[in-house]
Short mmCIF file of C-alpha atoms and ligand atoms in Angstrom, two decimals:
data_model
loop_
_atom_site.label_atom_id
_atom_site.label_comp_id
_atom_site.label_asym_id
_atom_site.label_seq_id
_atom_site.Cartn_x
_atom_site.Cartn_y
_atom_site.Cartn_z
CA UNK A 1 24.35 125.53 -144.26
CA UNK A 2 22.30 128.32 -144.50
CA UNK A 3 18.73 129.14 -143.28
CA UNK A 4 17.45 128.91 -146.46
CA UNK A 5 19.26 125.60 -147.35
CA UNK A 6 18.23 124.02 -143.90
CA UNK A 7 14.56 124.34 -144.26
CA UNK A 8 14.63 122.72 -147.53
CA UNK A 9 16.71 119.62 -146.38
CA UNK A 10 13.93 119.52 -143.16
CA UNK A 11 11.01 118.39 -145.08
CA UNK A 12 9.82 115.36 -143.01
CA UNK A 13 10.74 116.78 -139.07
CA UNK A 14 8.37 114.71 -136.37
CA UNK A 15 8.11 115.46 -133.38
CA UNK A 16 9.36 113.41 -130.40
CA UNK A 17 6.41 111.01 -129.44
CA UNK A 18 8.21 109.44 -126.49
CA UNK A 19 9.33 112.85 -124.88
CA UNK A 20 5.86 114.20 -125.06
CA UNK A 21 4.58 111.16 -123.94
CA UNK A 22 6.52 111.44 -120.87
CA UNK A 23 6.07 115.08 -120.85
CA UNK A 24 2.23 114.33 -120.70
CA UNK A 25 2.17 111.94 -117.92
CA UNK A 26 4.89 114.29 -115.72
CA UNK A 27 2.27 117.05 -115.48
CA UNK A 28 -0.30 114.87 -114.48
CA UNK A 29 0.95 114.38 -111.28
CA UNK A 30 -0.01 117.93 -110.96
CA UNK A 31 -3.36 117.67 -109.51
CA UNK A 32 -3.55 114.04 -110.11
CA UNK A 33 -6.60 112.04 -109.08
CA UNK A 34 -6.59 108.41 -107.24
CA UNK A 35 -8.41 107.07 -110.48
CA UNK A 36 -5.27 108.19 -113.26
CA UNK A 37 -7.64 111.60 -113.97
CA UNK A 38 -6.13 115.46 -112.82
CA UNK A 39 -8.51 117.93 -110.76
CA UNK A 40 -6.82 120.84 -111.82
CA UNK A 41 -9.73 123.62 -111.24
CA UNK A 42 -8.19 127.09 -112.82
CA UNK A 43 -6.50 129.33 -110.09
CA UNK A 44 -5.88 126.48 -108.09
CA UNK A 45 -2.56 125.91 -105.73
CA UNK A 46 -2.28 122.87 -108.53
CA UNK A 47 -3.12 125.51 -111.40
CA UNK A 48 -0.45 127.51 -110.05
CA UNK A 49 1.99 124.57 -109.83
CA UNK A 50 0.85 123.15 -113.56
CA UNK A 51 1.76 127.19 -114.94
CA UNK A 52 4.60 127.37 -113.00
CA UNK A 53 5.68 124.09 -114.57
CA UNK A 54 5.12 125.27 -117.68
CA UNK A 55 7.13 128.98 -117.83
CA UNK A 56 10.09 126.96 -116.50
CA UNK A 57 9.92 124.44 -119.43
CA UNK A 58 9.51 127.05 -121.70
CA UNK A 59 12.19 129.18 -120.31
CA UNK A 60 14.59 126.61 -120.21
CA UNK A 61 14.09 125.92 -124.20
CA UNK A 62 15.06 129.43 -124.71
CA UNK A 63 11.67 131.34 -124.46
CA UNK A 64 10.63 134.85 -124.00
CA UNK A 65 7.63 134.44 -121.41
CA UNK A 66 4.93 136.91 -120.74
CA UNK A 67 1.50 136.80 -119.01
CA UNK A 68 -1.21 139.04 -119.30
CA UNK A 69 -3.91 140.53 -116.77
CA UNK A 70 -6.06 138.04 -117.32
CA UNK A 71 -3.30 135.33 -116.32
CA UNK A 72 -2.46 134.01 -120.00
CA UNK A 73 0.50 132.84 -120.35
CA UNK A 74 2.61 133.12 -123.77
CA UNK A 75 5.69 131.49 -124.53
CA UNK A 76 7.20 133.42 -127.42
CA UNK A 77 10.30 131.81 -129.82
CA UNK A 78 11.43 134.55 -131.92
CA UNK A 79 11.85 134.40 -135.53
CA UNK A 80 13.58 136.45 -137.89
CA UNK A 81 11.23 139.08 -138.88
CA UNK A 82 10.25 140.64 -135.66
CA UNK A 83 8.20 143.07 -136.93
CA UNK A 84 5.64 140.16 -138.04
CA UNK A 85 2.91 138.51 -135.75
CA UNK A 86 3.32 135.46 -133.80
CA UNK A 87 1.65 132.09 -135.25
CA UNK A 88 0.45 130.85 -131.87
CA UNK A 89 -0.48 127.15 -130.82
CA UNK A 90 -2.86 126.88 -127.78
CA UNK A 91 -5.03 125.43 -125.50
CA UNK A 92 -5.60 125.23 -121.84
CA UNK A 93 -3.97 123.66 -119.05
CA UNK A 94 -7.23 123.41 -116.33
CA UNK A 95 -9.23 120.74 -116.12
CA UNK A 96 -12.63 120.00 -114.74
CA UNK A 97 -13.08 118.30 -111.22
CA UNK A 98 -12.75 115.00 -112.42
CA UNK A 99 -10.92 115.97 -115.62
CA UNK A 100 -8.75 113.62 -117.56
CA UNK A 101 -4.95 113.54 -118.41
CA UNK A 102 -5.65 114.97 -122.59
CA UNK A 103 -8.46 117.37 -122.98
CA UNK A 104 -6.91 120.89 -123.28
CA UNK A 105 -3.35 119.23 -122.38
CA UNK A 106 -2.33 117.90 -125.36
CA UNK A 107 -2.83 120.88 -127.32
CA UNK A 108 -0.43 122.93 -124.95
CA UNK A 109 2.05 120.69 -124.22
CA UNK A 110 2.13 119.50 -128.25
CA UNK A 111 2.49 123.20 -128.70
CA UNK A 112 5.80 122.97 -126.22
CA UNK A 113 7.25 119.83 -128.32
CA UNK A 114 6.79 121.50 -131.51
CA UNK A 115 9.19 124.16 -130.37
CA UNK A 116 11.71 121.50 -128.91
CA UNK A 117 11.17 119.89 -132.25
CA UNK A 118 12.28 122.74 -133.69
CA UNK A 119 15.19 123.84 -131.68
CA UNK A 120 16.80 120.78 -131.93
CA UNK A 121 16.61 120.64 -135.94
CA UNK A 122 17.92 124.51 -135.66
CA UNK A 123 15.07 125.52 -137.48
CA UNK A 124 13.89 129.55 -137.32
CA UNK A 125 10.84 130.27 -138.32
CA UNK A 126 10.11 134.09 -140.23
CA UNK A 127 7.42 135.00 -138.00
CA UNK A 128 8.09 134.38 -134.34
CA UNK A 129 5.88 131.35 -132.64
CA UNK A 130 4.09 131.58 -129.26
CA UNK A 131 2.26 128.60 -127.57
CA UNK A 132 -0.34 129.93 -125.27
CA UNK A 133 -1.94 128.53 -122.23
CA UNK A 134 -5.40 130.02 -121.94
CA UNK A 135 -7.17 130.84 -118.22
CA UNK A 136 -9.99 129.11 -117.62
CA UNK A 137 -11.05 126.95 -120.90
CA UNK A 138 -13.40 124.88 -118.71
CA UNK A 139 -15.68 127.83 -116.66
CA UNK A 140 -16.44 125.00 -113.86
CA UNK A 141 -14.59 127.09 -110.85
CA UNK A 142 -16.06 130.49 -112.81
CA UNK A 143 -18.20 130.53 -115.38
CA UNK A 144 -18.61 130.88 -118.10
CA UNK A 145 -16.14 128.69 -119.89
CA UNK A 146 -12.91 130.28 -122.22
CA UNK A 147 -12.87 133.34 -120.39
CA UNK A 148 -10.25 134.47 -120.93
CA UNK A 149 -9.93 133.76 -124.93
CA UNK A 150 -13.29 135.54 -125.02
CA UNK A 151 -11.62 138.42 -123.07
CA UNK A 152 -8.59 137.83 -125.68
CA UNK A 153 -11.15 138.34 -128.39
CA UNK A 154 -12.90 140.82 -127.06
CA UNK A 155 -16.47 139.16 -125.88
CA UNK A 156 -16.23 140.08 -122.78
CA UNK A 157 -14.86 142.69 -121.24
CA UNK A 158 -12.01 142.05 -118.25
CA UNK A 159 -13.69 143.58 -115.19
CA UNK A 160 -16.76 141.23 -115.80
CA UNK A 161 -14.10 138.65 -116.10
CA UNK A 162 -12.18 139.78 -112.75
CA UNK A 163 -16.27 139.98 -110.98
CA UNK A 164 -16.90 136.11 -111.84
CA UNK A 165 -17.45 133.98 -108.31
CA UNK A 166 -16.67 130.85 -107.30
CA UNK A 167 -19.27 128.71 -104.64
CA UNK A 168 -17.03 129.78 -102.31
CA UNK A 169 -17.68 133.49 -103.26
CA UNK A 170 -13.86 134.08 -104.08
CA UNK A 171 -13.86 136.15 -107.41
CA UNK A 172 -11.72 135.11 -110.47
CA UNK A 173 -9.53 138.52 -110.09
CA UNK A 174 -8.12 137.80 -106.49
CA UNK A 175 -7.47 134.51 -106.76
CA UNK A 176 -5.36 135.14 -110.42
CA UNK A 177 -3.57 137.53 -108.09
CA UNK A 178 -3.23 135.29 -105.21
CA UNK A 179 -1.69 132.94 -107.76
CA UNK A 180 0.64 135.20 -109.34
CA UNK A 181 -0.88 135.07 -112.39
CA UNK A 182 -2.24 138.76 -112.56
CA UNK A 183 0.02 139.90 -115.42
CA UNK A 184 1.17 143.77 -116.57
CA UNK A 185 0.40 143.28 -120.55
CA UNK A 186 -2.99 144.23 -122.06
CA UNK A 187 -4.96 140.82 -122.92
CA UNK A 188 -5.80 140.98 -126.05
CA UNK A 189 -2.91 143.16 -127.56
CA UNK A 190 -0.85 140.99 -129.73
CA UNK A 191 -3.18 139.24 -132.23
CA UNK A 192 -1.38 136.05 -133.24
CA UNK A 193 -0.82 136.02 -137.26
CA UNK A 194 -2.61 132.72 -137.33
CA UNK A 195 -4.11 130.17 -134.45
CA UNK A 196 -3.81 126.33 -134.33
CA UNK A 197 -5.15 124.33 -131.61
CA UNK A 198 -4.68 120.28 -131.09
CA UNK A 199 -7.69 118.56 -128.93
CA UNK A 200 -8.97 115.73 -128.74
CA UNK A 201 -12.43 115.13 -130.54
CA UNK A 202 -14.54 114.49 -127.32
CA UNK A 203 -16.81 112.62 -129.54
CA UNK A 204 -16.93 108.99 -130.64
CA UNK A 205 -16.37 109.77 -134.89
CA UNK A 206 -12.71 109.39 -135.52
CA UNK A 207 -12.57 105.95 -133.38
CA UNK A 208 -15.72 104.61 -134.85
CA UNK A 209 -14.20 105.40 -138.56
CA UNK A 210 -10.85 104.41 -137.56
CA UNK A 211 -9.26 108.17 -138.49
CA UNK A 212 -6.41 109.56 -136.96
CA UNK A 213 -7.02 113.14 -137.53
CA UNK A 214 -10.13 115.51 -137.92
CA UNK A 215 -9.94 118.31 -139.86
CA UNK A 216 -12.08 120.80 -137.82
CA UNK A 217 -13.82 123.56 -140.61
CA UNK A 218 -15.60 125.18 -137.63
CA UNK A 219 -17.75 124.47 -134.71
CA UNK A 220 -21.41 124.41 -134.30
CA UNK A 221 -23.91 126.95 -133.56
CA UNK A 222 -26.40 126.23 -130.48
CA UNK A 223 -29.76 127.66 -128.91
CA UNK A 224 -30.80 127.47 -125.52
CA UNK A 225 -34.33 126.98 -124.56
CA UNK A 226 -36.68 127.05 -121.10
CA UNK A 227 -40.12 125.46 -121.24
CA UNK A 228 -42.33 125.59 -118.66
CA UNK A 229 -46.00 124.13 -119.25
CA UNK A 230 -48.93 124.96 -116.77
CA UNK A 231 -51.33 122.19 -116.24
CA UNK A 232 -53.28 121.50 -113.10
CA UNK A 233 -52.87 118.84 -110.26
CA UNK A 234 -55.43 117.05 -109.02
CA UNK A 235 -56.09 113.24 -108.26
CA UNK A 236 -54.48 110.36 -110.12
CA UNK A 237 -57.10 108.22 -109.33
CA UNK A 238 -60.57 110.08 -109.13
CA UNK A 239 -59.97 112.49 -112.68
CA UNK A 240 -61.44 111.04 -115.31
CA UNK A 241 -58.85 110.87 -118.44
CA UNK A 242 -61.24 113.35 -120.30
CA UNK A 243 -60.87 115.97 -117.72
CA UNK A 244 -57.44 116.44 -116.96
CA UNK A 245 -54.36 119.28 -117.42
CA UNK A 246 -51.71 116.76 -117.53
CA UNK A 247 -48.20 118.93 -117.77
CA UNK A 248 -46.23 116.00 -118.43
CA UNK A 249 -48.11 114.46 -121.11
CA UNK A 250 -47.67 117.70 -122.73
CA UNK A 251 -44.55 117.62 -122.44
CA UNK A 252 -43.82 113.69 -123.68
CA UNK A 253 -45.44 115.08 -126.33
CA UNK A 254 -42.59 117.72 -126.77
CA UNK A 255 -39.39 115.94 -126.02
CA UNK A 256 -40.89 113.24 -128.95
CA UNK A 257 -41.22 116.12 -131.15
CA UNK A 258 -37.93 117.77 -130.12
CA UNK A 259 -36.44 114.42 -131.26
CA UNK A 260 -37.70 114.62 -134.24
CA UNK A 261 -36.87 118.31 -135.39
CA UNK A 262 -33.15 117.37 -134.93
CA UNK A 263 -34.36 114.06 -137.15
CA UNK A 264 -35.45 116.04 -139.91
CA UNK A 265 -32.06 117.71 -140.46
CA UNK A 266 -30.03 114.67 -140.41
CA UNK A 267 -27.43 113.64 -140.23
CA UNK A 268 -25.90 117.03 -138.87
CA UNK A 269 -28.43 118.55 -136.31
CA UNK A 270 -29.07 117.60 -132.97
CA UNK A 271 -31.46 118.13 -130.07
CA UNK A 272 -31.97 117.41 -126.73
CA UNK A 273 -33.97 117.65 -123.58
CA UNK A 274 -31.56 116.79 -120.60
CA UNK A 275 -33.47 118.52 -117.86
CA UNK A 276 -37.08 117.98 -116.73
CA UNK A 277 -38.64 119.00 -113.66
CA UNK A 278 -41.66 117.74 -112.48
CA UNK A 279 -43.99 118.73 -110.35
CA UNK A 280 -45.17 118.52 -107.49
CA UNK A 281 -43.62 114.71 -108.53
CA UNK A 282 -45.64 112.72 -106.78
CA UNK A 283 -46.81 109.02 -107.69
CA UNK A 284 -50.93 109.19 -107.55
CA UNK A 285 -50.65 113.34 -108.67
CA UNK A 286 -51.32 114.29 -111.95
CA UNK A 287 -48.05 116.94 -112.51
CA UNK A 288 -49.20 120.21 -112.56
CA UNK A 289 -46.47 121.97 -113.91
CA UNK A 290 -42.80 120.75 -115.86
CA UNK A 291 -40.11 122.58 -116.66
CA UNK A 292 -37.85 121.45 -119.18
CA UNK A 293 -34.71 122.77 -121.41
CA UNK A 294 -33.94 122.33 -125.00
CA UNK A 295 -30.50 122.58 -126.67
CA UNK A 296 -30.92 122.88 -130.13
CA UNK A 297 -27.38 122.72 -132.50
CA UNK A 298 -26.35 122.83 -136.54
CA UNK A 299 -23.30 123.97 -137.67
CA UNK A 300 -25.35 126.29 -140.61
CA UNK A 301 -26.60 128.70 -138.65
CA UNK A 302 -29.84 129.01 -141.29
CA UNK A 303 -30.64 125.63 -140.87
CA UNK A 304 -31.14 125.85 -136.92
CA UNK A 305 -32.70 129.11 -137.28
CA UNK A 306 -35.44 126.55 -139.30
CA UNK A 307 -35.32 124.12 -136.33
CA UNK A 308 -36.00 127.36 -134.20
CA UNK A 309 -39.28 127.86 -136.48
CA UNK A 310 -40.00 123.90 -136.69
CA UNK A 311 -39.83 124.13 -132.54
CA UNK A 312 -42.15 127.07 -131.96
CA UNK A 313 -44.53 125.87 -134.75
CA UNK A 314 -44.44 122.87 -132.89
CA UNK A 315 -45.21 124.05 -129.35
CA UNK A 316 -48.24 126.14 -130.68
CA UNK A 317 -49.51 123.03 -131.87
CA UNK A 318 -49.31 121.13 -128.37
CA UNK A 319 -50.81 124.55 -126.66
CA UNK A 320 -53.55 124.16 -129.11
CA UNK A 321 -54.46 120.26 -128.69
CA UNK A 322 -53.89 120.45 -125.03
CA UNK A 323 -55.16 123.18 -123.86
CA UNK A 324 -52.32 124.43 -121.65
CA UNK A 325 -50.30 127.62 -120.84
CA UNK A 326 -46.65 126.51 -122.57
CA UNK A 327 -44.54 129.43 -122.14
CA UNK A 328 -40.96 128.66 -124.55
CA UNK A 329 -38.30 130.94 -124.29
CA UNK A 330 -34.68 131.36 -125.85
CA UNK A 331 -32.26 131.86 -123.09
CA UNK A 332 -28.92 131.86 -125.39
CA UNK A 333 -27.42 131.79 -128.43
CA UNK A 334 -24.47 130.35 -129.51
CA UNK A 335 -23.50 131.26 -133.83
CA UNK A 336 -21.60 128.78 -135.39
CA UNK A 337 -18.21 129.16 -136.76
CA UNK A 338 -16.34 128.90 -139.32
CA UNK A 339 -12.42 128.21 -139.55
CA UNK A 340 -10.25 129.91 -141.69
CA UNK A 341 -9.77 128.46 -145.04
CA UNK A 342 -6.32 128.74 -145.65
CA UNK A 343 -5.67 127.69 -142.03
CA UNK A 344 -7.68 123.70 -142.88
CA UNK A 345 -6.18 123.59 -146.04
CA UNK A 346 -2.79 123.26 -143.98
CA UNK A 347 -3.90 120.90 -141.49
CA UNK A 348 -5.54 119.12 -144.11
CA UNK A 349 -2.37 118.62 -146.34
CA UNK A 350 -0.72 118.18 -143.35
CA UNK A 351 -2.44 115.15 -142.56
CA UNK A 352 -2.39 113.81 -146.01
CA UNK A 353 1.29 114.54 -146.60
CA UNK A 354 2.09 112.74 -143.40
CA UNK A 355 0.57 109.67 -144.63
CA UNK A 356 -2.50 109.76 -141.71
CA UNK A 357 -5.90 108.67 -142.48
CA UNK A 358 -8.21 112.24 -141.82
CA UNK A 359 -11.58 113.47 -142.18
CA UNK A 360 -12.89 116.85 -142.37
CA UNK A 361 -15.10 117.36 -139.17
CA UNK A 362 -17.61 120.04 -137.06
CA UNK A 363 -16.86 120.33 -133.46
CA UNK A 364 -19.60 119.76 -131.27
CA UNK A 365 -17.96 121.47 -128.12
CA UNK A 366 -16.72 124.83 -127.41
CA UNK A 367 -13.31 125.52 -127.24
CA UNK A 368 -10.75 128.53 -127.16
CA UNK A 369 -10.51 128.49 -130.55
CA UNK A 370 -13.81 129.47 -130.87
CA UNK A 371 -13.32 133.05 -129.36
CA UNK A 372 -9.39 133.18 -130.98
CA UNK A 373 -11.26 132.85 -134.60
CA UNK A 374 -12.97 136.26 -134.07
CA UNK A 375 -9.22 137.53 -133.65
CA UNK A 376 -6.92 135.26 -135.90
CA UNK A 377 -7.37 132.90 -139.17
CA UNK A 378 -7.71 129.94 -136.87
CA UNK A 379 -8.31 126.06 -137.73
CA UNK A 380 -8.38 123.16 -134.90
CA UNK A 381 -7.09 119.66 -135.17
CA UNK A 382 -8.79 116.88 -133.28
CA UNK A 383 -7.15 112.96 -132.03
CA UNK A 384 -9.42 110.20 -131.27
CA UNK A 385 -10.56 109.49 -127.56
CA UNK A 386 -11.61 105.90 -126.52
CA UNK A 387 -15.12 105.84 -126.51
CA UNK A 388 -15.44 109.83 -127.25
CA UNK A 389 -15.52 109.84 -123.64
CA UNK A 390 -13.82 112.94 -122.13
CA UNK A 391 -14.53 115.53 -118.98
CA UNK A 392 -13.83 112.21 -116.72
CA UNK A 393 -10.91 110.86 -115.08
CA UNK A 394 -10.58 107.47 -117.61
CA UNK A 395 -10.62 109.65 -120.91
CA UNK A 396 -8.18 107.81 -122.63
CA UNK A 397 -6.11 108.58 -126.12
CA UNK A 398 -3.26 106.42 -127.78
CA UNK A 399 0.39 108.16 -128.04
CA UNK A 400 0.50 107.16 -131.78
CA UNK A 401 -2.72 109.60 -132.19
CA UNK A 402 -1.26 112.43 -129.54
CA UNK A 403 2.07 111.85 -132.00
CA UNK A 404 -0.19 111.83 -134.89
CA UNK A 405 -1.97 115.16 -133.74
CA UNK A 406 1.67 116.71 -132.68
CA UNK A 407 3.27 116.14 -136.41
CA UNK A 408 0.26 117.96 -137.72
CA UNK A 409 0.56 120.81 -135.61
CA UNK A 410 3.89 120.95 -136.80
CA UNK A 411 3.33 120.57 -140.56
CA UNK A 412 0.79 123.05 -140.54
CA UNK A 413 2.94 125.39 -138.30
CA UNK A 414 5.44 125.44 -140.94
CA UNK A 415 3.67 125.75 -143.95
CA UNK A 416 1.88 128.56 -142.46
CA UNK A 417 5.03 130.39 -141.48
CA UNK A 418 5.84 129.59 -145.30
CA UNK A 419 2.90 131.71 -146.72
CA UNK A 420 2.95 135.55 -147.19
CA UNK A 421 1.26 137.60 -144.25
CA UNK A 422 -1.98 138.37 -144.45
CA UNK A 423 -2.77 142.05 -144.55
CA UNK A 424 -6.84 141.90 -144.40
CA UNK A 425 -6.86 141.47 -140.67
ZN1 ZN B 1 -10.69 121.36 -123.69
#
């Protein structure tokens, strides 16, 4: 049997649910917690021990490995055009202090079945396939998050990458090296011919509509905000209500109307105010001053710059009724993105063809993908999580969804390897 003939009598290949399963649960040992979560903070002895884990797994299923300076580390199975670019899967093997056993996992180690998967039907793709593990997704040992994919994609630049300090002032460079991670190639070098990346949704959508797979056609743009109002403090009990400078009234006032600007663009935008300081916070003083933050997010980045408008309108209205000094200012901006077509419509058919129930979906949260899209057509497939709660030791997903998520990948792997290269990248 031929290549040709071989592909065309593979049309249904799954994955192996149980051995990723298992595969799954034998790297979190690595840095696992008491409560069934991993700390696995990136650069870590356990980071170390997790990477190391992972170039002998993918050496041993016949994988060229390579890392680059800024510790990536790409598992490349050759196809038979070498002269075309890799279709990568990825994601990112660190977790967060109290980090569960899926977020950022699955997407690697789904990335490593698909090539067993593959191997063991004899099946060689035309353009190679690499699955990447990215340094530092979650920026909670050094900040900011997806470093390194934003190095790989050229937002930042590697030296500020190599400067970034830990509380314990050790910076991100040393300690790659002190790992072993510090590798010879140029990060950002080999653009992949197309990016896919398998994560769970982090969200409660897919479980409360009972869907297996989301579809993810981009991620959301976002806007920082400070606010600090300037009121006066004096005595709760001896001001009469006519003459105060209440701060926090002020800002009730705000978070209320905050609330609603998000309201107004149902049923996509959303707002919050998730930090407030008071001061001086005391019972019988009326506050003086409050700080508080606004996070402002739509996945049309036209429609938040309205919110933007709706928000200062807004607190020019409170500074005029109240009286007060409301300073408001944007501290970071975030645009939204959008996936590559071609890239959904194969995880979209993908789903369909496989016979899972899907939905086409935003992400609210950051991801590598996010960067990799500035550098590769790039879409993002997302699995349910019990109670959409993740970043915590009992984030929790079934194996029939990671399985679910894992034949996707696959499908859409394919099919992309199927299409004609791309030359207007
Ligand atoms: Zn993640």
């Amino acid at each position: 049997m031929n290549t040709k003939q071989r592909e065309r009598n593979q049309p249904n290949l799954r994955v192996n649910a149980e051995r990723l399963w298992d595969t799954i649960m034998e790297t979190a040992k690595i840095g696992g917690t008491a409560k069934g979560g991993i700390c696995r903070l990136t650069l870590t002895d356990s980071d170390r021990q997790v990477r190391d884990w992972f170039v002998r797994a993918s050496k041993s299923i016949g994988c060229v490995v390579t890392v680059d300076e800024m510790g990536n580390i790409f598992a490349h199975r050759p196809g038979r055009d070498k002269t075309l670019p890799p279709n990568a899967i990825g994601s990112h093997l660190d977790t967060q202090p109290s980090g569960g056993k899926f977020d950022g996992i699955v997407g690697v180690l789904s990335g490593l079945e698909v090539l067993r998967t593959l191997n063991e039907a004899g099946y060689t793709t035309k353009a190679p396939l690499e699955v990447i593990n990215w340094t530092n997704e979650e920026g909670s040992r050094f900040n900011p998050p997806m470093l390194a994919s934003g190095v790989f994609a050229g937002v930042f630049d590697r030296d500020f990458a190599y400067a970034r300090e830990d509380s314990n002032d050790k910076k991100f460079g040393e300690e790659l090296e002190r790992i072993g991670y510090r590798g010879k190639t140029k990060c950002g070098d080999q653009k992949p011919g197309a990016y896919f990346e398998l994560h769970i949704e982090q969200g409660p959508v897919l479980e409360a509509e009972n869907k297996t797979i989301g579809v993810v056609t981009g991620v959301q743009g976002q806007r920082w905000y400070d606010v600090n109002v300037t009121g006066r403090e004096s005595h709760a009990g001896s001001t009469p209500m006519n003459m105060r400078h209440d701060a926090m009234v002020a800002c009730a006032r705000m978070v209320e109307a905050i609330n609603k600007i998000a309201l107004n663009h149902a049923p996509l935008a959303v707002s919050t105010v998730g930090l407030v300081e008071v001061k001086p916070n005391s019972r019988n003083v009326i506050p003086g001053s409050v700080f508080f933050s606004v996070d402002l997010r739509h996945p049309n980045d036209a429609v938040l710059s309205e919110m933007d408008k709706e928000l200062k309108m807004m607190v020019k209205e409170v500074t005029r009724e109240t009286g007060l000094k409301i300073e408001l200012e944007n501290i970071w901006n975030s645009p939204s993105i959008k996936f590559d077509e071609t890239c959904i419509s194969l995880v979209r058919a993908a789903a369909g063809d496989l016979g899972y129930s899907y939905r086409d979906m935003i992400s609210g949260a950051g991801h590598d993908a996010v960067y990799i899209a500035r550098a590769a057509p790039t879409a993002m497939i997302f699995i349910p999580c019990e109670n959409g709660i993740s970043h915590n030791e009992i984030e929790k997903t079934e194996p029939e969804h990671v399985a679910a998520g894992a034949n996707v990948l696959l499908a859409a792997v394919i099919a992309q390897d199927k299409i004609e290269p791309r030359t207007d990248r």
